[in-house]
mmCIF file of N, CA and C in Angstrom:
data_model
loop_
_atom_site.group_PDB
_atom_site.id
_atom_site.type_symbol
_atom_site.label_atom_id
_atom_site.label_comp_id
_atom_site.label_asym_id
_atom_site.label_seq_id
_atom_site.Cartn_x
_atom_site.Cartn_y
_atom_site.Cartn_z
ATOM 1 N N PRO A 482 -22.596 0.432 1.862
ATOM 2 C CA PRO A 482 -21.876 1.654 1.582
ATOM 3 C C PRO A 482 -20.429 1.366 1.266
ATOM 4 N N GLN A 483 -19.885 2.090 0.326
ATOM 5 C CA GLN A 483 -18.509 1.884 -0.056
ATOM 6 C C GLN A 483 -17.593 2.775 0.754
ATOM 7 N N SER A 484 -16.337 2.399 0.778
ATOM 8 C CA SER A 484 -15.335 3.136 1.527
ATOM 9 C C SER A 484 -15.078 4.490 0.885
ATOM 10 N N ASN A 485 -14.593 5.407 1.687
ATOM 11 C CA ASN A 485 -14.252 6.722 1.169
ATOM 12 C C ASN A 485 -12.805 6.791 0.703
ATOM 13 N N GLY A 486 -12.148 5.642 0.531
ATOM 14 C CA GLY A 486 -10.823 5.616 -0.062
ATOM 15 C C GLY A 486 -9.694 5.360 0.903
ATOM 16 N N SER A 487 -9.962 5.138 2.175
ATOM 17 C CA SER A 487 -8.865 4.947 3.113
ATOM 18 C C SER A 487 -8.586 3.474 3.386
ATOM 19 N N ALA A 488 -9.190 2.583 2.647
ATOM 20 C CA ALA A 488 -8.970 1.150 2.856
ATOM 21 C C ALA A 488 -7.694 0.706 2.146
ATOM 22 N N ARG A 489 -7.153 -0.430 2.588
ATOM 23 C CA ARG A 489 -5.896 -0.924 2.041
ATOM 24 C C ARG A 489 -6.005 -1.383 0.597
ATOM 25 N N ARG A 490 -7.141 -1.854 0.181
ATOM 26 C CA ARG A 490 -7.243 -2.472 -1.135
ATOM 27 C C ARG A 490 -7.610 -1.489 -2.233
ATOM 28 N N GLY A 491 -7.487 -0.238 -1.996
ATOM 29 C CA GLY A 491 -7.734 0.704 -3.074
ATOM 30 C C GLY A 491 -8.871 1.628 -2.757
ATOM 31 N N ASN A 492 -9.191 2.428 -3.685
ATOM 32 C CA ASN A 492 -10.121 3.528 -3.547
ATOM 33 C C ASN A 492 -11.572 3.082 -3.516
ATOM 34 N N GLY A 493 -11.953 2.211 -2.617
ATOM 35 C CA GLY A 493 -13.336 1.751 -2.535
ATOM 36 C C GLY A 493 -13.698 0.811 -3.656
ATOM 37 N N SER A 494 -12.701 0.282 -4.357
ATOM 38 C CA SER A 494 -12.984 -0.565 -5.504
ATOM 39 C C SER A 494 -13.346 -1.974 -5.071
ATOM 40 N N LYS A 495 -14.150 -2.602 -5.884
ATOM 41 C CA LYS A 495 -14.538 -3.981 -5.627
ATOM 42 C C LYS A 495 -13.448 -4.901 -6.145
ATOM 43 N N GLN A 496 -13.264 -6.009 -5.476
ATOM 44 C CA GLN A 496 -12.371 -7.035 -5.970
ATOM 45 C C GLN A 496 -13.217 -8.223 -6.359
ATOM 46 N N ARG A 497 -12.995 -8.757 -7.551
ATOM 47 C CA ARG A 497 -13.785 -9.879 -8.048
ATOM 48 C C ARG A 497 -12.903 -11.116 -8.149
ATOM 49 N N HIS A 498 -13.438 -12.216 -7.705
ATOM 50 C CA HIS A 498 -12.773 -13.505 -7.800
ATOM 51 C C HIS A 498 -13.794 -14.462 -8.399
ATOM 52 N N SER A 499 -13.575 -14.891 -9.634
ATOM 53 C CA SER A 499 -14.541 -15.758 -10.306
ATOM 54 C C SER A 499 -14.057 -17.193 -10.299
ATOM 55 N N SER A 500 -15.020 -18.105 -10.192
ATOM 56 C CA SER A 500 -14.678 -19.510 -10.295
ATOM 57 C C SER A 500 -15.927 -20.309 -10.590
ATOM 58 N N PRO A 501 -15.790 -21.368 -11.379
ATOM 59 C CA PRO A 501 -16.941 -22.241 -11.562
ATOM 60 C C PRO A 501 -17.133 -23.050 -10.293
ATOM 61 N N SER A 502 -18.381 -23.248 -9.905
ATOM 62 C CA SER A 502 -18.628 -24.031 -8.693
ATOM 63 C C SER A 502 -19.043 -25.439 -9.071
ATOM 64 N N SER A 503 -18.796 -26.374 -8.193
ATOM 65 C CA SER A 503 -19.170 -27.751 -8.464
ATOM 66 C C SER A 503 -20.595 -27.996 -8.002
ATOM 67 N N SER A 504 -21.219 -28.967 -8.583
ATOM 68 C CA SER A 504 -22.599 -29.282 -8.260
ATOM 69 C C SER A 504 -22.682 -29.912 -6.884
ATOM 70 N N ALA A 505 -23.491 -29.342 -6.021
ATOM 71 C CA ALA A 505 -23.628 -29.852 -4.665
ATOM 72 C C ALA A 505 -24.485 -31.108 -4.620
ATOM 73 N N SER A 506 -25.330 -31.290 -5.641
ATOM 74 C CA SER A 506 -26.243 -32.427 -5.615
ATOM 75 C C SER A 506 -25.566 -33.722 -6.012
ATOM 76 N N GLY A 507 -24.421 -33.646 -6.678
ATOM 77 C CA GLY A 507 -23.713 -34.853 -7.083
ATOM 78 C C GLY A 507 -24.372 -35.557 -8.245
ATOM 79 N N SER A 508 -25.284 -34.899 -8.957
ATOM 80 C CA SER A 508 -25.967 -35.536 -10.069
ATOM 81 C C SER A 508 -25.012 -35.721 -11.229
ATOM 82 N N SER A 509 -25.331 -36.645 -12.114
ATOM 83 C CA SER A 509 -24.451 -36.947 -13.232
ATOM 84 C C SER A 509 -24.948 -36.311 -14.525
ATOM 85 N N THR A 510 -25.728 -35.221 -14.428
ATOM 86 C CA THR A 510 -26.181 -34.544 -15.638
ATOM 87 C C THR A 510 -25.028 -33.762 -16.237
ATOM 88 N N ASN A 511 -25.191 -33.385 -17.478
ATOM 89 C CA ASN A 511 -24.144 -32.638 -18.168
ATOM 90 C C ASN A 511 -24.362 -31.134 -18.095
ATOM 91 N N GLU A 512 -25.119 -30.688 -17.123
ATOM 92 C CA GLU A 512 -25.345 -29.258 -16.967
ATOM 93 C C GLU A 512 -24.066 -28.602 -16.445
ATOM 94 N N PRO A 513 -23.724 -27.451 -17.023
ATOM 95 C CA PRO A 513 -22.530 -26.767 -16.504
ATOM 96 C C PRO A 513 -22.792 -26.204 -15.110
ATOM 97 N N ALA A 514 -21.754 -26.149 -14.322
ATOM 98 C CA ALA A 514 -21.868 -25.573 -12.982
ATOM 99 C C ALA A 514 -22.080 -24.068 -13.122
ATOM 100 N N PRO A 515 -22.907 -23.480 -12.276
ATOM 101 C CA PRO A 515 -23.110 -22.030 -12.375
ATOM 102 C C PRO A 515 -21.825 -21.285 -12.026
ATOM 103 N N ARG A 516 -21.600 -20.190 -12.696
ATOM 104 C CA ARG A 516 -20.430 -19.354 -12.423
ATOM 105 C C ARG A 516 -20.729 -18.510 -11.197
ATOM 106 N N THR A 517 -19.778 -18.418 -10.301
ATOM 107 C CA THR A 517 -19.963 -17.601 -9.107
ATOM 108 C C THR A 517 -18.865 -16.547 -9.047
ATOM 109 N N GLU A 518 -19.172 -15.456 -8.383
ATOM 110 C CA GLU A 518 -18.192 -14.410 -8.147
ATOM 111 C C GLU A 518 -18.166 -14.086 -6.672
ATOM 112 N N PHE A 519 -16.974 -13.903 -6.145
ATOM 113 C CA PHE A 519 -16.788 -13.507 -4.760
ATOM 114 C C PHE A 519 -16.312 -12.063 -4.781
ATOM 115 N N LEU A 520 -17.118 -11.164 -4.218
ATOM 116 C CA LEU A 520 -16.799 -9.741 -4.220
ATOM 117 C C LEU A 520 -16.396 -9.296 -2.825
ATOM 118 N N THR A 521 -15.379 -8.462 -2.755
ATOM 119 C CA THR A 521 -14.984 -7.853 -1.482
ATOM 120 C C THR A 521 -14.998 -6.342 -1.670
ATOM 121 N N VAL A 522 -15.669 -5.657 -0.769
ATOM 122 C CA VAL A 522 -15.744 -4.203 -0.805
ATOM 123 C C VAL A 522 -15.297 -3.695 0.566
ATOM 124 N N PRO A 523 -14.275 -2.848 0.600
ATOM 125 C CA PRO A 523 -13.824 -2.330 1.897
ATOM 126 C C PRO A 523 -14.936 -1.548 2.596
ATOM 127 N N LYS A 524 -15.059 -1.758 3.901
ATOM 128 C CA LYS A 524 -16.029 -1.003 4.697
ATOM 129 C C LYS A 524 -15.440 0.353 5.065
ATOM 130 N N ASP A 525 -16.329 1.253 5.400
ATOM 131 C CA ASP A 525 -15.955 2.538 5.976
ATOM 132 C C ASP A 525 -15.160 2.227 7.251
ATOM 133 N N PRO A 526 -14.065 2.933 7.538
ATOM 134 C CA PRO A 526 -13.250 2.614 8.717
ATOM 135 C C PRO A 526 -14.046 2.561 10.029
ATOM 136 N N GLN A 527 -15.031 3.447 10.192
ATOM 137 C CA GLN A 527 -15.835 3.433 11.417
ATOM 138 C C GLN A 527 -16.680 2.158 11.493
ATOM 139 N N GLN A 528 -17.208 1.702 10.362
ATOM 140 C CA GLN A 528 -17.996 0.462 10.340
ATOM 141 C C GLN A 528 -17.111 -0.737 10.655
ATOM 142 N N ALA A 529 -15.924 -0.752 10.078
ATOM 143 C CA ALA A 529 -14.997 -1.861 10.316
ATOM 144 C C ALA A 529 -14.606 -1.928 11.793
ATOM 145 N N GLN A 530 -14.313 -0.777 12.375
ATOM 146 C CA GLN A 530 -13.928 -0.747 13.791
ATOM 147 C C GLN A 530 -15.076 -1.211 14.676
ATOM 148 N N ALA A 531 -16.297 -0.795 14.377
ATOM 149 C CA ALA A 531 -17.454 -1.215 15.167
ATOM 150 C C ALA A 531 -17.649 -2.727 15.090
ATOM 151 N N GLU A 532 -17.454 -3.294 13.901
ATOM 152 C CA GLU A 532 -17.613 -4.750 13.741
ATOM 153 C C GLU A 532 -16.511 -5.498 14.481
ATOM 154 N N GLN A 533 -15.290 -4.998 14.432
ATOM 155 C CA GLN A 533 -14.198 -5.634 15.162
ATOM 156 C C GLN A 533 -14.451 -5.571 16.670
ATOM 157 N N GLU A 534 -14.944 -4.451 17.156
ATOM 158 C CA GLU A 534 -15.261 -4.331 18.587
ATOM 159 C C GLU A 534 -16.373 -5.294 18.983
ATOM 160 N N ARG A 535 -17.359 -5.483 18.099
ATOM 161 C CA ARG A 535 -18.432 -6.434 18.371
ATOM 162 C C ARG A 535 -17.873 -7.853 18.487
ATOM 163 N N LEU A 536 -16.964 -8.215 17.580
ATOM 164 C CA LEU A 536 -16.347 -9.542 17.622
ATOM 165 C C LEU A 536 -15.530 -9.735 18.897
ATOM 166 N N LEU A 537 -14.770 -8.708 19.286
ATOM 167 C CA LEU A 537 -13.963 -8.791 20.508
ATOM 168 C C LEU A 537 -14.846 -8.929 21.746
ATOM 169 N N LYS A 538 -15.949 -8.185 21.794
ATOM 170 C CA LYS A 538 -16.865 -8.254 22.927
ATOM 171 C C LYS A 538 -17.502 -9.648 23.034
ATOM 172 N N ALA A 539 -17.927 -10.187 21.899
ATOM 173 C CA ALA A 539 -18.541 -11.521 21.898
ATOM 174 C C ALA A 539 -17.535 -12.581 22.346
ATOM 175 N N ALA A 540 -16.287 -12.447 21.905
ATOM 176 C CA ALA A 540 -15.256 -13.407 22.304
ATOM 177 C C ALA A 540 -14.998 -13.323 23.805
ATOM 178 N N ARG A 541 -14.881 -12.100 24.333
ATOM 179 C CA ARG A 541 -14.661 -11.930 25.781
ATOM 180 C C ARG A 541 -15.804 -12.539 26.586
ATOM 181 N N LYS A 542 -17.025 -12.356 26.092
ATOM 182 C CA LYS A 542 -18.207 -12.886 26.784
ATOM 183 C C LYS A 542 -18.116 -14.402 26.946
ATOM 184 N N HIS A 543 -17.517 -15.067 25.960
ATOM 185 C CA HIS A 543 -17.406 -16.526 25.990
ATOM 186 C C HIS A 543 -16.023 -17.001 26.448
ATOM 187 N N GLY A 544 -15.194 -16.063 26.926
ATOM 188 C CA GLY A 544 -13.877 -16.428 27.427
ATOM 189 C C GLY A 544 -12.928 -16.919 26.353
ATOM 190 N N LYS A 545 -13.055 -16.389 25.146
ATOM 191 C CA LYS A 545 -12.215 -16.833 24.031
ATOM 192 C C LYS A 545 -11.543 -15.648 23.377
ATOM 193 N N LYS A 546 -10.627 -15.950 22.444
ATOM 194 C CA LYS A 546 -10.001 -14.926 21.617
ATOM 195 C C LYS A 546 -10.600 -15.043 20.218
ATOM 196 N N PRO A 547 -10.899 -13.922 19.572
ATOM 197 C CA PRO A 547 -11.430 -14.014 18.215
ATOM 198 C C PRO A 547 -10.348 -14.468 17.235
ATOM 199 N N ASP A 548 -10.765 -15.153 16.205
ATOM 200 C CA ASP A 548 -9.851 -15.593 15.159
ATOM 201 C C ASP A 548 -9.331 -14.348 14.439
ATOM 202 N N PRO A 549 -8.036 -14.213 14.240
ATOM 203 C CA PRO A 549 -7.492 -13.045 13.535
ATOM 204 C C PRO A 549 -8.084 -12.882 12.131
ATOM 205 N N ARG A 550 -8.451 -14.003 11.498
ATOM 206 C CA ARG A 550 -9.056 -13.921 10.166
ATOM 207 C C ARG A 550 -10.416 -13.245 10.229
ATOM 208 N N SER A 551 -11.150 -13.471 11.316
ATOM 209 C CA SER A 551 -12.450 -12.815 11.486
ATOM 210 C C SER A 551 -12.277 -11.314 11.668
ATOM 211 N N LEU A 552 -11.256 -10.931 12.423
ATOM 212 C CA LEU A 552 -11.001 -9.506 12.620
ATOM 213 C C LEU A 552 -10.621 -8.834 11.301
ATOM 214 N N GLU A 553 -9.877 -9.531 10.460
ATOM 215 C CA GLU A 553 -9.527 -8.990 9.142
ATOM 216 C C GLU A 553 -10.759 -8.941 8.236
ATOM 217 N N ALA A 554 -11.568 -9.986 8.244
ATOM 218 C CA ALA A 554 -12.769 -10.030 7.403
ATOM 219 C C ALA A 554 -13.776 -8.955 7.804
ATOM 220 N N ALA A 555 -13.734 -8.528 9.063
ATOM 221 C CA ALA A 555 -14.654 -7.495 9.539
ATOM 222 C C ALA A 555 -14.436 -6.165 8.832
ATOM 223 N N LYS A 556 -13.315 -6.021 8.151
ATOM 224 C CA LYS A 556 -13.014 -4.785 7.431
ATOM 225 C C LYS A 556 -13.694 -4.709 6.067
ATOM 226 N N TYR A 557 -14.350 -5.798 5.649
ATOM 227 C CA TYR A 557 -14.891 -5.866 4.298
ATOM 228 C C TYR A 557 -16.336 -6.342 4.280
ATOM 229 N N ILE A 558 -17.037 -5.953 3.232
ATOM 230 C CA ILE A 558 -18.337 -6.535 2.914
ATOM 231 C C ILE A 558 -18.015 -7.678 1.959
ATOM 232 N N LEU A 559 -18.424 -8.885 2.300
ATOM 233 C CA LEU A 559 -18.143 -10.069 1.499
ATOM 234 C C LEU A 559 -19.425 -10.554 0.858
ATOM 235 N N LEU A 560 -19.378 -10.837 -0.446
ATOM 236 C CA LEU A 560 -20.569 -11.255 -1.160
ATOM 237 C C LEU A 560 -20.210 -12.333 -2.172
ATOM 238 N N LEU A 561 -20.919 -13.446 -2.117
ATOM 239 C CA LEU A 561 -20.792 -14.511 -3.094
ATOM 240 C C LEU A 561 -22.078 -14.523 -3.904
ATOM 241 N N THR A 562 -21.955 -14.393 -5.221
ATOM 242 C CA THR A 562 -23.147 -14.313 -6.059
ATOM 243 C C THR A 562 -22.991 -15.162 -7.310
ATOM 244 N N SER A 563 -24.125 -15.595 -7.846
ATOM 245 C CA SER A 563 -24.124 -16.285 -9.132
ATOM 246 C C SER A 563 -24.824 -15.425 -10.185
ATOM 247 N N LEU A 564 -25.149 -14.181 -9.831
ATOM 248 C CA LEU A 564 -25.769 -13.268 -10.789
ATOM 249 C C LEU A 564 -24.727 -12.734 -11.750
ATOM 250 N N PRO A 565 -25.099 -12.508 -13.003
ATOM 251 C CA PRO A 565 -24.121 -12.005 -13.976
ATOM 252 C C PRO A 565 -23.703 -10.573 -13.684
#
């Protein structure tokens, strides 16, 4: 589900980050690397808060502090795809 417009990155819009990926197999063929896109879609504020609370609870259970980057990432749906 997309955000209703209250997210920091805009009105529920997707952000695209494209980059060619390198071959994981290390083969020496001349095949081009597949193009990948990294999409970020802001979550609904209630979904983001629930995910952040889940991360905080799991960290407390293990006597740790959650990584601030994880708490920030919890606000978004993250997707890496090679589909056009």
